[in-house]
Tab-separated table of C-alpha atoms and ligand atoms in Angstrom:
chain	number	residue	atom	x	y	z
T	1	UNK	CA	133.912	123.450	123.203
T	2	UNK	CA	134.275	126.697	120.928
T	3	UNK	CA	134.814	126.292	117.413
T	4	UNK	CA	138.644	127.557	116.739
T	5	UNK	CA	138.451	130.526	113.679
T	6	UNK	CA	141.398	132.048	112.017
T	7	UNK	CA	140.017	134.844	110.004
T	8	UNK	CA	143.011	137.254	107.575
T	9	UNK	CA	143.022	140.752	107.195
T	10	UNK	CA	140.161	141.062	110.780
T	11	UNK	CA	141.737	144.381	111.832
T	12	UNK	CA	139.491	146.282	109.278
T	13	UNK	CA	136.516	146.402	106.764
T	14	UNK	CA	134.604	142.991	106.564
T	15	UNK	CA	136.872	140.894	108.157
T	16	UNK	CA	136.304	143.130	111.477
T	17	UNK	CA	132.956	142.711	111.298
T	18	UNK	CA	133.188	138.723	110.538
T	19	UNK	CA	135.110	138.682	113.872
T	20	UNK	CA	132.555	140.436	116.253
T	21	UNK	CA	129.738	138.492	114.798
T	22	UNK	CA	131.930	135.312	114.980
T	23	UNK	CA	132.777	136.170	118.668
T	24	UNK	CA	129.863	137.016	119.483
T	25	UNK	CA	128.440	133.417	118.810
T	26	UNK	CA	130.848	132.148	121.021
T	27	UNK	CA	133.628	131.247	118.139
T	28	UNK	CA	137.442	131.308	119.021
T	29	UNK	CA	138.323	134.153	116.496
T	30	UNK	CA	142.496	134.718	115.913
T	31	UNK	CA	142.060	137.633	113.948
T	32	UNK	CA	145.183	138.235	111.631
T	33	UNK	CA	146.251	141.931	111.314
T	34	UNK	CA	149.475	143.388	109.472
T	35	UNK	CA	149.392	146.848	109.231
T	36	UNK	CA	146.284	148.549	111.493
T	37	UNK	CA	148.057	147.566	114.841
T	38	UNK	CA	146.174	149.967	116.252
T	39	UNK	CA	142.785	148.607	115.117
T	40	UNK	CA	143.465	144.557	116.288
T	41	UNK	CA	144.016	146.325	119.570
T	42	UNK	CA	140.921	148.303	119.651
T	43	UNK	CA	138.775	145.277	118.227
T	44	UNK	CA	140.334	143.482	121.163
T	45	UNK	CA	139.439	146.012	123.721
T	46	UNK	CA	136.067	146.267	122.598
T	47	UNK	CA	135.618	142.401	122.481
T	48	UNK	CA	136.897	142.179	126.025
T	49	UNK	CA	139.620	140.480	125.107
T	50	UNK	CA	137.435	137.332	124.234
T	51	UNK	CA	139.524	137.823	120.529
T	52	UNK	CA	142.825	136.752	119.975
T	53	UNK	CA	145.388	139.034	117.745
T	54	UNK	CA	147.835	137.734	115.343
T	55	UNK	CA	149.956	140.282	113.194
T	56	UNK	CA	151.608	138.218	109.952
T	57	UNK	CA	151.799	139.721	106.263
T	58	UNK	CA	149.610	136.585	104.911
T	59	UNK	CA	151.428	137.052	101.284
T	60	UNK	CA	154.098	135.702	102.449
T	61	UNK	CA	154.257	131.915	103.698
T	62	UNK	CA	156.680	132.284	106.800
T	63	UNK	CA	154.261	134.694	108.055
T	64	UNK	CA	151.056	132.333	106.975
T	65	UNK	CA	153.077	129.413	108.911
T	66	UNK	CA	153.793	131.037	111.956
T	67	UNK	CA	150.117	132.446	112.092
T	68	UNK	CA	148.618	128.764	112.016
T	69	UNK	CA	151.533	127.309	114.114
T	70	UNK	CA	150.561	130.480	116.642
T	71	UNK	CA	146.829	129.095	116.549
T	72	UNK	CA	147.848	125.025	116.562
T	73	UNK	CA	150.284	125.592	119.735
T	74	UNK	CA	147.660	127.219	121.366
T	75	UNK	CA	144.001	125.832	120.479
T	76	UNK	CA	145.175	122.148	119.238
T	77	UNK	CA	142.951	122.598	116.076
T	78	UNK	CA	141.292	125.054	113.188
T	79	UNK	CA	137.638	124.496	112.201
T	80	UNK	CA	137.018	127.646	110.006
T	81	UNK	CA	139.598	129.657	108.053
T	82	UNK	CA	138.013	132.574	106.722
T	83	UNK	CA	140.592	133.763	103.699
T	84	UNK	CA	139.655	137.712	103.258
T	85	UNK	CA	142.621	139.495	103.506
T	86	UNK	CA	142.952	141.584	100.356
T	87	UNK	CA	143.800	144.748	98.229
T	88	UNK	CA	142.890	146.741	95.423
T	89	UNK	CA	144.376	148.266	92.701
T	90	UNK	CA	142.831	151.028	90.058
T	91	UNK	CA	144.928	151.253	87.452
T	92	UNK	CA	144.754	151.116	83.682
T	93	UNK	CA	146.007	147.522	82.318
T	94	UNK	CA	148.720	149.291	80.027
T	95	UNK	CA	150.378	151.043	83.545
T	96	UNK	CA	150.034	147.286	85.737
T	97	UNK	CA	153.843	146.554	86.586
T	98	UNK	CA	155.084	142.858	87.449
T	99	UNK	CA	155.766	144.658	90.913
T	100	UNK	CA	151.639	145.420	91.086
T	101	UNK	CA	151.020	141.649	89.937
T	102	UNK	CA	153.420	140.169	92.641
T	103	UNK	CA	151.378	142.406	95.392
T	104	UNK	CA	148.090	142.015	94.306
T	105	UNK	CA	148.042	138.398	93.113
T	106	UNK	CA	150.326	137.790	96.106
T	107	UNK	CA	148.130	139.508	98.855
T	108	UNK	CA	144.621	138.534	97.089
T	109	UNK	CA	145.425	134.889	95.942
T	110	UNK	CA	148.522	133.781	97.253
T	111	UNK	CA	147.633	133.994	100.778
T	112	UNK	CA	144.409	131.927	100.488
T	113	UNK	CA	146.806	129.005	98.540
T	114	UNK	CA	149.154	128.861	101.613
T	115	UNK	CA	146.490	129.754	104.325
T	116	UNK	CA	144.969	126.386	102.929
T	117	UNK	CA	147.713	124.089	102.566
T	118	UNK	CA	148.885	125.197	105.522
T	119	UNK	CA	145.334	124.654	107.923
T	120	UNK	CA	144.523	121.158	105.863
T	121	UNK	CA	146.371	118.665	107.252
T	122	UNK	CA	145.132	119.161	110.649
T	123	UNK	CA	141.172	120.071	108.943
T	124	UNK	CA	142.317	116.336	107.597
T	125	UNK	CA	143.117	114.650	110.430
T	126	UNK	CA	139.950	116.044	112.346
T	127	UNK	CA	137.672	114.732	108.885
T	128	UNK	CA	136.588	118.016	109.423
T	129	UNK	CA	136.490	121.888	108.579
T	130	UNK	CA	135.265	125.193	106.748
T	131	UNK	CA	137.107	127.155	104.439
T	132	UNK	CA	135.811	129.951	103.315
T	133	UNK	CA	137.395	132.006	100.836
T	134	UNK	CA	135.922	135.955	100.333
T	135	UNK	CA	136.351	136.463	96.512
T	136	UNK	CA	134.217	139.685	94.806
T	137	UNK	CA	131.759	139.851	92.233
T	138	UNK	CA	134.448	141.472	89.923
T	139	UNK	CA	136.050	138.328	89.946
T	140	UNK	CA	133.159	136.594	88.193
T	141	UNK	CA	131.945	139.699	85.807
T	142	UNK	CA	135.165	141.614	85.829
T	143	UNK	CA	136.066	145.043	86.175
T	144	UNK	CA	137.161	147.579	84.345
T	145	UNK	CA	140.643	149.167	85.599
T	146	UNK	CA	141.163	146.501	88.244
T	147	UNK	CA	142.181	143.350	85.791
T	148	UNK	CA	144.873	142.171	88.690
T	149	UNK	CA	142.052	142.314	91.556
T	150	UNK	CA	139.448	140.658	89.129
T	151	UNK	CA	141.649	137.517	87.961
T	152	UNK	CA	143.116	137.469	91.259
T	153	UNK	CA	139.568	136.763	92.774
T	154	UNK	CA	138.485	134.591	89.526
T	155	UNK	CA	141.748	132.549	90.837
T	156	UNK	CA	140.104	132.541	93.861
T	157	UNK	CA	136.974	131.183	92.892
T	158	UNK	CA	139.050	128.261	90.720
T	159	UNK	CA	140.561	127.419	93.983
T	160	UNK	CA	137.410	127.399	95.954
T	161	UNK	CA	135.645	124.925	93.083
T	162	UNK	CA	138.670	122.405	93.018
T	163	UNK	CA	139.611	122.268	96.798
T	164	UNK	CA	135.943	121.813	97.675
T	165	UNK	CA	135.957	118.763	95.854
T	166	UNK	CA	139.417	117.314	96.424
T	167	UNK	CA	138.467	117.731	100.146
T	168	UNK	CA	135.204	116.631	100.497
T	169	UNK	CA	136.217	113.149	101.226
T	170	UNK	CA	137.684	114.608	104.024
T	171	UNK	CA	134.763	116.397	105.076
T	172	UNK	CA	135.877	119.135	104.557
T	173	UNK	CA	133.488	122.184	103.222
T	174	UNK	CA	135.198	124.754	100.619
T	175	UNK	CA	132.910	127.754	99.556
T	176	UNK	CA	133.681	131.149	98.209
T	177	UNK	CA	131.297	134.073	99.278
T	178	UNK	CA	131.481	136.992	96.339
T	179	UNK	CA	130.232	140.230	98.155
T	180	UNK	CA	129.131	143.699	95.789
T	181	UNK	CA	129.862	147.070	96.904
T	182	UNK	CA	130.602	147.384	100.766
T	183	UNK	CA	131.390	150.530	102.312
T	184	UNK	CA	134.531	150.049	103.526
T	185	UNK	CA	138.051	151.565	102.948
T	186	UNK	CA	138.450	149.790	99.555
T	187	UNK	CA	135.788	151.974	98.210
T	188	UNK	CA	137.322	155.146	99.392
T	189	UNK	CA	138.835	156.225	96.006
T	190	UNK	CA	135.663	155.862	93.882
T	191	UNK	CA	134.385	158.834	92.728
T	192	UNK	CA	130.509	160.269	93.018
T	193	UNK	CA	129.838	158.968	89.712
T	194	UNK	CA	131.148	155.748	89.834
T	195	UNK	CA	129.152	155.531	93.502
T	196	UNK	CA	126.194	156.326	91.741
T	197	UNK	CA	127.069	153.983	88.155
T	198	UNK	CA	127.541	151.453	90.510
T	199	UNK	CA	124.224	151.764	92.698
T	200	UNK	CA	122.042	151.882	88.861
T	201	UNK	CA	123.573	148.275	88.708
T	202	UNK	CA	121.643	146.647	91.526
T	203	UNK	CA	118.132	146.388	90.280
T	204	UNK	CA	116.621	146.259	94.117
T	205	UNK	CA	118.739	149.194	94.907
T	206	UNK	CA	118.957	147.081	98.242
T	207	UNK	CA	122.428	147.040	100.669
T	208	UNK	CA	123.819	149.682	98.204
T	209	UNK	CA	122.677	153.229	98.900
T	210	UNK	CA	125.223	155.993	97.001
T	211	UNK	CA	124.393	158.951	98.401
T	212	UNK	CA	123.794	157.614	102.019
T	213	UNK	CA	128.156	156.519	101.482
T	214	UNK	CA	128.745	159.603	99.807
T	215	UNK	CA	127.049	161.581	102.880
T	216	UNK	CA	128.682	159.824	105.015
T	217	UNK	CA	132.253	159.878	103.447
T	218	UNK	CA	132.015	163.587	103.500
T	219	UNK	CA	130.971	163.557	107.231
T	220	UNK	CA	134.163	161.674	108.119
T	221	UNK	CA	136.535	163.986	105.931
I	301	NDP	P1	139.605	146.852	103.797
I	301	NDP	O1	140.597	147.613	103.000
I	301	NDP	O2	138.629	147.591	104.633
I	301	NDP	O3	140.352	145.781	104.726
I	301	NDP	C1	141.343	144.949	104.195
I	301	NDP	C2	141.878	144.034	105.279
I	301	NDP	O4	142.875	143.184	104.679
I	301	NDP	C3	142.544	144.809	106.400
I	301	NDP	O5	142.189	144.261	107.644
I	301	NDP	C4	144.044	144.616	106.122
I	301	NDP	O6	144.818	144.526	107.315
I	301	NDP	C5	144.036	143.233	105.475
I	301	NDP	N1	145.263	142.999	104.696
I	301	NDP	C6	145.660	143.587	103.550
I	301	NDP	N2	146.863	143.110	103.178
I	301	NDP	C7	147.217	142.181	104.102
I	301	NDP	C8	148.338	141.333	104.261
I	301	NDP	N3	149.362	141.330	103.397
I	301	NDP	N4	148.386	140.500	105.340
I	301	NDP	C9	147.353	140.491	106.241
I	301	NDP	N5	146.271	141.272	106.141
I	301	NDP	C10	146.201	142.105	105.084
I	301	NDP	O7	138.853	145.943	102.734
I	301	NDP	P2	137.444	145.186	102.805
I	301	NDP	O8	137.077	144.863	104.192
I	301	NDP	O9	136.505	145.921	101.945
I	301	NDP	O10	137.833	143.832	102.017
I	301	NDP	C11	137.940	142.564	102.663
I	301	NDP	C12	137.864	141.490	101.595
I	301	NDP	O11	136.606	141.572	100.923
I	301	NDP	C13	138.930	141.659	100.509
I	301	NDP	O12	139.435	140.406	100.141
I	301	NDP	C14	138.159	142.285	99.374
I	301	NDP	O13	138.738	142.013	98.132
I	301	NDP	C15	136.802	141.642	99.534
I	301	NDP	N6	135.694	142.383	98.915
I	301	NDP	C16	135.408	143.668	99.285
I	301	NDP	C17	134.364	144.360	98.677
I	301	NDP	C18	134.006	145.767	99.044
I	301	NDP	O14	133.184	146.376	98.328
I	301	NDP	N7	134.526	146.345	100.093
I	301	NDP	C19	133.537	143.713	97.632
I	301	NDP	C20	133.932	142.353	97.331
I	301	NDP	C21	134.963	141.738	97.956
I	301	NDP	P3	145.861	145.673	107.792
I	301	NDP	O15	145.196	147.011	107.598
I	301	NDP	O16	146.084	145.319	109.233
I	301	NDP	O17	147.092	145.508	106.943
């Protein structure tokens, strides 16, 4: 029987990719999109259609509900939920509005909350399940001009730590995975320099190569 797999934000970046590898194990992926229409259909196509599509904004709970009632109705269960729906935000703290904390916070943290209390009490009632929440390293170190996105995935981490253990009776498995720099379309506003600050930071220079993303950005453009 294939493992059911509700993974946020799979039309783009790293939750894309999550969903072809998961899919291509032989998971049941419900990939969550909200704005990239387009791309959930073209992951779809290009999965053959073994990849179910699920548009909700996961900041808000009506739309986290009827994305797990979508997957209940239709699979009976959830094994995995893969939380990794998120934005960021550059901005200097003094500029950060209480508009910018209710998106980022909302989108970032928020939807992992709801996404969880929402999936657990069937995870519960199975005694079993895998949550896994997709924080950042700037979340544990911090990062300069992006205080909401770094306490937002700090918060994410202090959910991680405490659900893991009020569910484990439950056997239920709660981890956080804190990825560095990924080329993806969160990185597209980072300068050269930062590209390059960022790549002296990584002692193996492994997985991080700045002018191979800055060659490459320019090839797209
Ligand atoms: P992308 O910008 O490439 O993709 C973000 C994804 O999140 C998109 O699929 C987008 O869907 C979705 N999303 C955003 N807002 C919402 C919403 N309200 N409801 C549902 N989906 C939403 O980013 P990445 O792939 O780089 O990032 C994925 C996760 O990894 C994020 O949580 C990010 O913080 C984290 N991360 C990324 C790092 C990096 O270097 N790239 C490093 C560390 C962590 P749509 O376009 O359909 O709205």
């Amino acid at each position: 029987m294939k493992k059911i797999v509700i993974i946020t934000g799979a039309s783009r970046g790293i939750g894309r990719q999550i969903a072809k590898t998961l899919v291509n194990e032989g998971f049941q992926v419900i990939a969550n999109y909200y704005n990239s229409e387009d791309k959930a259909i073209e992951l779809q196509k290009e999965l053959d259609n073994n990849i179910d599509i699920f548009k909700a904004d996961v900041s808000k709970r009506e739309n986290v509900r009827a994305l797990v009632k979508y997957t209940l109705n239709k699979y009976g269960r959830i094994d995995v939920l893969i939380n990794n729906a998120g934005i960021s935000e550059y901005k200097m703290f003094t500029d950060e509005t209480d508009e910018d904390w209710d998106r980022v916070i909302n989108t970032n943290l928020y939807s992992a909350f709801a996404m969880c209390q929402e999936v657990t009490p069937n995870m519960v009632h199975n005694k079993s399940g895998c949550i896994i929440n997709i924080s950042s390293i700037w979340g544990i170190v911090g990062s300069s001009l992006e205080v909401l996105y770094s306490l937002s995935k700090a918060g994410m981490d202090g959910l991680t730590k405490a659900l893991a253990k009020e569910l484990a009776p439950s056997n239920i498995r709660v981890n956080s995975i804190a990825p560095g720099v990924i080329n993806t379309n969160m990185n597209k506003n980072l300068s050269e320099k930062e590209l390059r600050d960022l790549e002296e930071e990584i002692p193996l220079r492994k997985n991080w190569n700045a002018r191979r993303y800055i060659k490459m950005r320019k090839m797209a453009n």
